[in-house]
mmCIF file of C-alpha atoms in Angstrom:
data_model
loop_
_atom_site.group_PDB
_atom_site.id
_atom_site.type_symbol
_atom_site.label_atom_id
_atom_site.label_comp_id
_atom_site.label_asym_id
_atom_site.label_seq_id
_atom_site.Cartn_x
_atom_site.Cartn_y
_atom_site.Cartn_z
ATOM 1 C CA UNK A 1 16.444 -1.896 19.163
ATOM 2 C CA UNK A 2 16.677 -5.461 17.524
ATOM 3 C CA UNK A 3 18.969 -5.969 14.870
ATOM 4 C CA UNK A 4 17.080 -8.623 12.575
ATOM 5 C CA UNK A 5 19.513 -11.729 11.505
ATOM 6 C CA UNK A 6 19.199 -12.588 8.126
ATOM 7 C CA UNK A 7 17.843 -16.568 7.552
ATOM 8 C CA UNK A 8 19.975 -19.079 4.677
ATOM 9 C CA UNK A 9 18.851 -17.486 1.636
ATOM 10 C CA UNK A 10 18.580 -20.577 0.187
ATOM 11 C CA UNK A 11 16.273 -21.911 3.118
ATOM 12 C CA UNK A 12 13.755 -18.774 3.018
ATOM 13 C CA UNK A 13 14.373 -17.092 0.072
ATOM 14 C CA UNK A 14 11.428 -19.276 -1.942
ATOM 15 C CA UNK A 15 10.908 -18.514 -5.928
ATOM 16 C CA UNK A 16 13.075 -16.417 -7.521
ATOM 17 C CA UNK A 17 11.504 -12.645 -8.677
ATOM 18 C CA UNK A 18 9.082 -13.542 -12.116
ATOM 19 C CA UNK A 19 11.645 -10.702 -13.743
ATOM 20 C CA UNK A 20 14.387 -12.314 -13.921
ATOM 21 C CA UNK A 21 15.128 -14.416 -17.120
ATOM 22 C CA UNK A 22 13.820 -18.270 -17.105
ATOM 23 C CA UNK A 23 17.008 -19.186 -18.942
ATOM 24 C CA UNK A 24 19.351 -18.156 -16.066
ATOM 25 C CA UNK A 25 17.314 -19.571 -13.631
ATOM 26 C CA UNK A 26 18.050 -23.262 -14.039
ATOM 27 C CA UNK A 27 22.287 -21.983 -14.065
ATOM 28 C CA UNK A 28 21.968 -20.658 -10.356
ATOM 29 C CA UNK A 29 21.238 -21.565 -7.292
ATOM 30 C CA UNK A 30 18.815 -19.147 -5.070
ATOM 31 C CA UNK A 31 22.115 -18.738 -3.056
ATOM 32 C CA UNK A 32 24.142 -17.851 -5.292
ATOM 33 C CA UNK A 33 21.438 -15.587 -6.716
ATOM 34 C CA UNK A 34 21.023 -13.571 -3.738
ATOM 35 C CA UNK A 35 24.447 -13.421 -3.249
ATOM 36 C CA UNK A 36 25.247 -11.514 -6.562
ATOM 37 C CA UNK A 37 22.219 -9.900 -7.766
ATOM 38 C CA UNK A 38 21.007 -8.154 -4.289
ATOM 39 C CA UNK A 39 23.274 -5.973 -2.613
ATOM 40 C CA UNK A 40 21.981 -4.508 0.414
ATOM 41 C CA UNK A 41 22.300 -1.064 1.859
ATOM 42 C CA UNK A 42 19.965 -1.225 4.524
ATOM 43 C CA UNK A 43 19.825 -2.519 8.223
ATOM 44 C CA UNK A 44 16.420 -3.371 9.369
ATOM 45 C CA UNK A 45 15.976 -3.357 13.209
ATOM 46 C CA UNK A 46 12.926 -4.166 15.601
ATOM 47 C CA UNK A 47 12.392 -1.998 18.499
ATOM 48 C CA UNK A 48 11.392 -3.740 22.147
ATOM 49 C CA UNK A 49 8.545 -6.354 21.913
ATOM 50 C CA UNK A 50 6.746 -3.931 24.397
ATOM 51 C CA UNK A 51 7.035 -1.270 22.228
ATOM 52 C CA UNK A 52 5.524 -2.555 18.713
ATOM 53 C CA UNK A 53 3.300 -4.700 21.456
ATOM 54 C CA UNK A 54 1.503 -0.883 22.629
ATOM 55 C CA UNK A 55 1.288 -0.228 18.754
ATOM 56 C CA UNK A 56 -0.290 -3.898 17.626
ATOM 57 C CA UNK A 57 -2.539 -3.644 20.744
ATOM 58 C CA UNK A 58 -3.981 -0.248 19.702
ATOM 59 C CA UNK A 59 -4.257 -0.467 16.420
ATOM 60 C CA UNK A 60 -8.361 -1.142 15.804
ATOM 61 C CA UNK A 61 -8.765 1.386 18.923
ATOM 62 C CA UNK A 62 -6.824 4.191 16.287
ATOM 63 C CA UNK A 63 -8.591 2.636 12.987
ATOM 64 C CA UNK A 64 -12.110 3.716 14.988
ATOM 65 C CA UNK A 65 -10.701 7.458 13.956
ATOM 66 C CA UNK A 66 -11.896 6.788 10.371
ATOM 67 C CA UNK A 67 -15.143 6.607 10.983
ATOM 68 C CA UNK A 68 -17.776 6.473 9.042
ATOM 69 C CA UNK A 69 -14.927 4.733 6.977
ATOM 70 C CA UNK A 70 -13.544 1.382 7.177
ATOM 71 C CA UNK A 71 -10.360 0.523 6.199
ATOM 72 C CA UNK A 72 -9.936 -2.349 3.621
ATOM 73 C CA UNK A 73 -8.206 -5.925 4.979
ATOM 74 C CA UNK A 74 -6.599 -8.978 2.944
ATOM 75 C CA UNK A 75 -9.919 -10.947 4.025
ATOM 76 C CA UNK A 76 -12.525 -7.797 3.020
ATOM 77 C CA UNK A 77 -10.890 -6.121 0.221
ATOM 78 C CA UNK A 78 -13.185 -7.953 -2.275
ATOM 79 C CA UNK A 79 -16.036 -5.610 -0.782
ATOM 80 C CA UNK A 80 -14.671 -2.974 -2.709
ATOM 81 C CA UNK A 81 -15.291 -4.435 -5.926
ATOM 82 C CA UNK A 82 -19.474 -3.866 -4.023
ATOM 83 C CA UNK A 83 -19.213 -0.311 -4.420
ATOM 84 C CA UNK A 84 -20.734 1.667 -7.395
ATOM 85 C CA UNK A 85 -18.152 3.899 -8.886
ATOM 86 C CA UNK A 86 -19.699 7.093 -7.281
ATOM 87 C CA UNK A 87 -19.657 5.810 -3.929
ATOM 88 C CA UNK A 88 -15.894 4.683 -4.709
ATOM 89 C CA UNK A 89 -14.655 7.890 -5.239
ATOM 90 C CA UNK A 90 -16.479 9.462 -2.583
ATOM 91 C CA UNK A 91 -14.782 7.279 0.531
ATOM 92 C CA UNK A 92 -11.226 7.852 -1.115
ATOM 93 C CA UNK A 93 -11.830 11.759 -0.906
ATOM 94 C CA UNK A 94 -13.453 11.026 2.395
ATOM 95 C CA UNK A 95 -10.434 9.539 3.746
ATOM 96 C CA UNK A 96 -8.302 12.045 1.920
ATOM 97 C CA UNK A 97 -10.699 14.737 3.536
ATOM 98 C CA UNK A 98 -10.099 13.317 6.699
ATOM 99 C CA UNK A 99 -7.280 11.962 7.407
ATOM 100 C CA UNK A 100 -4.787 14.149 5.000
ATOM 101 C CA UNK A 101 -2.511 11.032 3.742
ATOM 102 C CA UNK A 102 -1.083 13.760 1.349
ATOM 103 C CA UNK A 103 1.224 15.586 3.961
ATOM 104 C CA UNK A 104 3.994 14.105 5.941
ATOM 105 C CA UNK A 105 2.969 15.410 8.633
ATOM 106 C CA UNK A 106 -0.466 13.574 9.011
ATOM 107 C CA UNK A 107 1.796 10.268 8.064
ATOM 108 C CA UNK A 108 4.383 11.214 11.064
ATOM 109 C CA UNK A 109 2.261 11.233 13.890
ATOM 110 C CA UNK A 110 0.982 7.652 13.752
ATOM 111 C CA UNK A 111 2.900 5.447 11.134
ATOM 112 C CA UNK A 112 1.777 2.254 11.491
ATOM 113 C CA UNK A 113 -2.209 3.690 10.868
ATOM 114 C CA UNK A 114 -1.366 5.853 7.856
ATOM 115 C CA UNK A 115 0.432 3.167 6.451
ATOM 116 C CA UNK A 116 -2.707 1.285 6.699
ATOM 117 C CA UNK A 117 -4.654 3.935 4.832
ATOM 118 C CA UNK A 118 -2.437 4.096 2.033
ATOM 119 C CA UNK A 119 -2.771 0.242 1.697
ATOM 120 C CA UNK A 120 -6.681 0.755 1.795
ATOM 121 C CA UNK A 121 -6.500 4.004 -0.919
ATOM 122 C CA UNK A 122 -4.321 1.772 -3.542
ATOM 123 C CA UNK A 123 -6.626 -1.321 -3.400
ATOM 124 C CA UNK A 124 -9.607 1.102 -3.767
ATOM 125 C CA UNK A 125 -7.663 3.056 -6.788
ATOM 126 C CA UNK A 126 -6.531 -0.005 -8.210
ATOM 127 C CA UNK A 127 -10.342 -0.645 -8.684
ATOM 128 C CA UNK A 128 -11.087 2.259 -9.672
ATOM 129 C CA UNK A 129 -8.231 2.158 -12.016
ATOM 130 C CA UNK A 130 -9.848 -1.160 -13.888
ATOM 131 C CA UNK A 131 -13.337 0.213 -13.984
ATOM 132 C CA UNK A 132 -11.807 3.523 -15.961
ATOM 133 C CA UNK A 133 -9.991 1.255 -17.817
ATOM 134 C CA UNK A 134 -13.026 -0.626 -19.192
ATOM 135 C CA UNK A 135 -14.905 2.079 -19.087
ATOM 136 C CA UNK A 136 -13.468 4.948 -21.284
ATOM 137 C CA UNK A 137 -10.613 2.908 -22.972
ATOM 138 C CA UNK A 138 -8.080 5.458 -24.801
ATOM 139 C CA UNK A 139 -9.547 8.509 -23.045
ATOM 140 C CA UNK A 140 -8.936 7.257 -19.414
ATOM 141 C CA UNK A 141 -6.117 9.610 -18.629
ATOM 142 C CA UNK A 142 -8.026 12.592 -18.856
ATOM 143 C CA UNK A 143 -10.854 11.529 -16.737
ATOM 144 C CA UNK A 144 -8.988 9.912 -14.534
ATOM 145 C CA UNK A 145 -7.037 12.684 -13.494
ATOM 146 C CA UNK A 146 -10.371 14.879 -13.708
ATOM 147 C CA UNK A 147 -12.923 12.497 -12.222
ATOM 148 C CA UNK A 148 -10.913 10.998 -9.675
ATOM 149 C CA UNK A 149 -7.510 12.931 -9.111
ATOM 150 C CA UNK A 150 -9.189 16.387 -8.859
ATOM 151 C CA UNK A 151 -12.234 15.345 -7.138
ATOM 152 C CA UNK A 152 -10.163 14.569 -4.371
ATOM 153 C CA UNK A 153 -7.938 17.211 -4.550
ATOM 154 C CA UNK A 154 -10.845 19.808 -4.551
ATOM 155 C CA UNK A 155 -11.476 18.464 -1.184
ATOM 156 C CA UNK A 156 -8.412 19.049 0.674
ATOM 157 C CA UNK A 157 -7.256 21.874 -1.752
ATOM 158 C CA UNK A 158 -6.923 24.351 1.570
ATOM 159 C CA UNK A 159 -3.594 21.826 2.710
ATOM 160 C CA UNK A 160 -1.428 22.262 -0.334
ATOM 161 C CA UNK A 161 -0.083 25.281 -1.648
ATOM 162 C CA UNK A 162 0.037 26.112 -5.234
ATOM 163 C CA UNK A 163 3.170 25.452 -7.366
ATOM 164 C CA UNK A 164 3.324 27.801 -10.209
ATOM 165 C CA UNK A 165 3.287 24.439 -12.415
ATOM 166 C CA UNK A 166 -0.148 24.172 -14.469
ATOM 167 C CA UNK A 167 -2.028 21.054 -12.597
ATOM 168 C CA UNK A 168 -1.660 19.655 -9.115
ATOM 169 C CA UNK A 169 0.318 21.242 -6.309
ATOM 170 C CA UNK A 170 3.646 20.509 -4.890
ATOM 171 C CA UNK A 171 3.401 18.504 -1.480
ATOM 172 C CA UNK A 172 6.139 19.169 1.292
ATOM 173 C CA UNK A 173 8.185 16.367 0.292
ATOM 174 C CA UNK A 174 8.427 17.905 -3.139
ATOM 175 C CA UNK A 175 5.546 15.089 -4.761
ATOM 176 C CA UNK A 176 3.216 16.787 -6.982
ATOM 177 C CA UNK A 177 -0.066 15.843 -5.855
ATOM 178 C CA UNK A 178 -1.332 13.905 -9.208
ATOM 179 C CA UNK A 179 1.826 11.402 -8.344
ATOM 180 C CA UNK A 180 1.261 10.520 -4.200
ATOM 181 C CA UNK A 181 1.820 7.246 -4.351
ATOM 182 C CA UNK A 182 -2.111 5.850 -4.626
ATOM 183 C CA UNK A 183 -2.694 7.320 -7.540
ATOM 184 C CA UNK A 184 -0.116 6.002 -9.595
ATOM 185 C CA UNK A 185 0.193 2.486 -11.232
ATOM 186 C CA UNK A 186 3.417 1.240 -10.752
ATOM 187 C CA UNK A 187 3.688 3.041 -6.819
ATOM 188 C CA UNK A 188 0.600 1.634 -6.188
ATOM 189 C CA UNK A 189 1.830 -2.719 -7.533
ATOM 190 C CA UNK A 190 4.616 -1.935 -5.171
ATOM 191 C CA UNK A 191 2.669 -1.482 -1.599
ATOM 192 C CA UNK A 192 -0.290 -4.010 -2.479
ATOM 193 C CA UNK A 193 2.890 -6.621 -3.267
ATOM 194 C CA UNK A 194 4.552 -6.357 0.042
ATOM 195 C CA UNK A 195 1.220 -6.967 2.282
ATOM 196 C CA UNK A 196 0.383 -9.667 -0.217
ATOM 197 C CA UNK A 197 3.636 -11.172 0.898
ATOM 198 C CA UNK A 198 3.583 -10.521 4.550
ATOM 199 C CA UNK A 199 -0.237 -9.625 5.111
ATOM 200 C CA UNK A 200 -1.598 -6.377 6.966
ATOM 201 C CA UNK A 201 0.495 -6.665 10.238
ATOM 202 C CA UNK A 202 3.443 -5.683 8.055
ATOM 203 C CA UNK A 203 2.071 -2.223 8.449
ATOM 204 C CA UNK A 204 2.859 -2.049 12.033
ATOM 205 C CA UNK A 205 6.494 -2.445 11.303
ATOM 206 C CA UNK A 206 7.024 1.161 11.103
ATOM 207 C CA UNK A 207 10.658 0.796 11.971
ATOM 208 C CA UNK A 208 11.297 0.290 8.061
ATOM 209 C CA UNK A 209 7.443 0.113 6.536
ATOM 210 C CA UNK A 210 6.771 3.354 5.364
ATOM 211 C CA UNK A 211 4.671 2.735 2.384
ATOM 212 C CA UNK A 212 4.699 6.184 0.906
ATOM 213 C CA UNK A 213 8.552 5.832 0.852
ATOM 214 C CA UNK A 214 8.170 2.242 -0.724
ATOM 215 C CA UNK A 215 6.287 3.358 -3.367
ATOM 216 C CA UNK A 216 8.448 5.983 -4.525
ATOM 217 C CA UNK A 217 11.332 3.413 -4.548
ATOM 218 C CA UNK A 218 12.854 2.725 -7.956
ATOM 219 C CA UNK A 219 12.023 -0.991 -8.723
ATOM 220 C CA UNK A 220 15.720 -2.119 -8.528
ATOM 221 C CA UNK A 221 16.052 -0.618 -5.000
ATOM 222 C CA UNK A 222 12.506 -2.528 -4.273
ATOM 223 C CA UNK A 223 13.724 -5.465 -5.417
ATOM 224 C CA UNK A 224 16.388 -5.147 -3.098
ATOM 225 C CA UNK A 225 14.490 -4.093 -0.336
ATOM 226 C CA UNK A 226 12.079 -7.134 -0.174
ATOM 227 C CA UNK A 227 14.845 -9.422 -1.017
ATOM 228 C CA UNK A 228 15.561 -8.307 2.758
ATOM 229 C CA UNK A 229 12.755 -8.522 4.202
ATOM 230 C CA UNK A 230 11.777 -12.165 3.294
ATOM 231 C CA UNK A 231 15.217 -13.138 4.315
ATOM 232 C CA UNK A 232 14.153 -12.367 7.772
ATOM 233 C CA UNK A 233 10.861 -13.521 7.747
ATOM 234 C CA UNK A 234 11.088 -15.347 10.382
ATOM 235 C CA UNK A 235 11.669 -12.610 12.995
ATOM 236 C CA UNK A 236 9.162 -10.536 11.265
ATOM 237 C CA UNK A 237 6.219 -13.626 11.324
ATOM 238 C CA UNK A 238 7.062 -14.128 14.680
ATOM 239 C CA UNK A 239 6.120 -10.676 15.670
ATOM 240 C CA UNK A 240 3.250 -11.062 13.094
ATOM 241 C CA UNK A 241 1.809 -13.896 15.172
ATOM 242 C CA UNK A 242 1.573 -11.669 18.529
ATOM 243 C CA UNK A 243 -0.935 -9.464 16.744
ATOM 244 C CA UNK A 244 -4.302 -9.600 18.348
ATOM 245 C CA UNK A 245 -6.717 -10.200 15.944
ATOM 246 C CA UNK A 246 -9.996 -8.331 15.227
ATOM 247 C CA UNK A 247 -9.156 -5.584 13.553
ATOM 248 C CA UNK A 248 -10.215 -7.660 10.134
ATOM 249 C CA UNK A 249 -13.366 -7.352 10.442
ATOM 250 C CA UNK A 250 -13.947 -4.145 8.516
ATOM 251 C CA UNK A 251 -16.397 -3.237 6.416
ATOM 252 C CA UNK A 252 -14.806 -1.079 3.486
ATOM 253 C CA UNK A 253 -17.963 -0.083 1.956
ATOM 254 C CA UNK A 254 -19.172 2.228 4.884
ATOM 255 C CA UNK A 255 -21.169 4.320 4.948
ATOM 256 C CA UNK A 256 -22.518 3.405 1.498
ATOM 257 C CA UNK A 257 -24.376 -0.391 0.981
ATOM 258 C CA UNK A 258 -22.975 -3.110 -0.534
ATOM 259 C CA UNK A 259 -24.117 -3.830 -3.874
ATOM 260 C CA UNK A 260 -24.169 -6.400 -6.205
ATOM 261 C CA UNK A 261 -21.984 -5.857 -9.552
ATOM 262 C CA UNK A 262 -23.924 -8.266 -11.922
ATOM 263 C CA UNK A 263 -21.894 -8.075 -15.215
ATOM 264 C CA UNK A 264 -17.750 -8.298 -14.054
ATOM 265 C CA UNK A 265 -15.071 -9.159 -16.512
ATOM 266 C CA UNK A 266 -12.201 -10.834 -15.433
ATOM 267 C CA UNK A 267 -10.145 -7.320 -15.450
ATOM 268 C CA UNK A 268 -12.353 -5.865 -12.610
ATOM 269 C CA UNK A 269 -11.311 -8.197 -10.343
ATOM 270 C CA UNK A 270 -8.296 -6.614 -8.921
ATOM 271 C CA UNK A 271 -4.862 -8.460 -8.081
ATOM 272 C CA UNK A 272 -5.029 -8.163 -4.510
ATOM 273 C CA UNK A 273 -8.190 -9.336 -3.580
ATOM 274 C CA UNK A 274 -8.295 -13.410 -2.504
ATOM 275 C CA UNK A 275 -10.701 -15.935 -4.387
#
């Protein structure tokens, strides 16, 4: 394995996080920032170029498992915003039905491809999320959880075993279903973020990318944790640019056509997706 060197924070670092208080911006410098606001408990190593080489080279051969699904890129995620509601919901309980996200098990075997699908399942659900949103205002909570949250749950009810608790079930790594990372809000901002900042190769990185763990991280420990990573961005992009390309041309709307939505507001265009 590759122990990652950290670049000058104050060469690579870039903006400082939007959280942090304009006033105390101007008294610091992004060194100094980094320096005593992030303190790191992590190493982040790389394993042999070979090694995430085999995984990078493979990775559209494994995506063809999803089929008749596509999974979502930076460049085709505005597709999603082509699917009618129904047909929405129906390819996130097809990939649910499919592939089992839910159970770390399904996750284990192939890493860098499930992290993928949870990428795809929060930019779909993060669409979804709007169109609730707009559509039933105040009452979205309940359908969301019994429109969308149950739907897909009544199709891979068979893998998770009841917990006593009214509701959802208790998955292995003691998540109740209703809170897996795509279905929730604030889980969800956290994974779309860090391929925003690093793109869909950053799913490959499986040495410290698991995005169901990211998404369960507590925001201060996020914070921390991409602080890291775009310290050593440089290592990372250079792997990045070995990654053979094709794999973004995916359709996310399979099997279903792509429509036309004719009356969008401004809130059902979803953060992720590029103008």
């Amino acid at each position: 394995m590759t122990l990652i060197h950290y670049s000058h924070p104050a060469k690579d670092f870039g903006a400082f996080p939007d959280h942090i208080d304009e006033d105390a911006q101007s008294e610091v410098t992004a060194s100094e920032y980094a320096s005593s606001r992030f303190k790191s408990n992590i190493y982040l190593f790389l394993e042999p170029d070979d090694v995430f080489m085999d995984r990078a080279f493979t990775f559209s051969e494994r995506a063809e498992t999803m089929r008749p699904y596509q999974l979502s890129t930076i460049s085709s995620a505005k597709d999603i915003n082509c699917m009618t509601t129904e047909g929405l919901i129906r390819t996130i309980a097809g990939i649910f039905e499919l592939k089992t996200p839910h159970l770390r098990e399904s996750r284990a075997a192939d890493m860098s491809l499930y992290n993928w699908i949870l990428v795809d399942l929060c930019r779909r659900l993060e669409v979804l999320d709007a169109r609730f949103t707009r559509i039933y205002d105040d009452d979205k909570e309940f359908h969301w959880r019994d429109e969308v949250v149950e739907a897909v749950h009544a199709c891979i009810y068979h893998t998770t075993t009841p917990s006593g608790r009214s509701g959802f079930p208790l998955l292995s790594d003691r998540t109740y279903f209703d809170m897996f990372v795509p279905f929730v809000a604030r889980k969800r901002s956290k994974v779309l973020k860090t391929v925003s900042l690093f793109g869909d190769e950053i799913c490959l990185f499986t040495e410290f990318i698991d995005f169901k763990k990211i998404g369960d991280m507590k925001q201060t420990e996020y914070d921390n944790f991409i602080h890291d990573l775009l310290l050593c961005r440089e290592d990372i992009d250079s792997r990045i640019k070995q990654v053979p390309r094709g794999y973004e041309e995916s359709s996310p709307v399979k099997p279903f056509k792509r429509m036309t939505l004719l009356n969008a507001w401004d809130s059902d265009k979803a953060s992720f997706i590029a103008s």
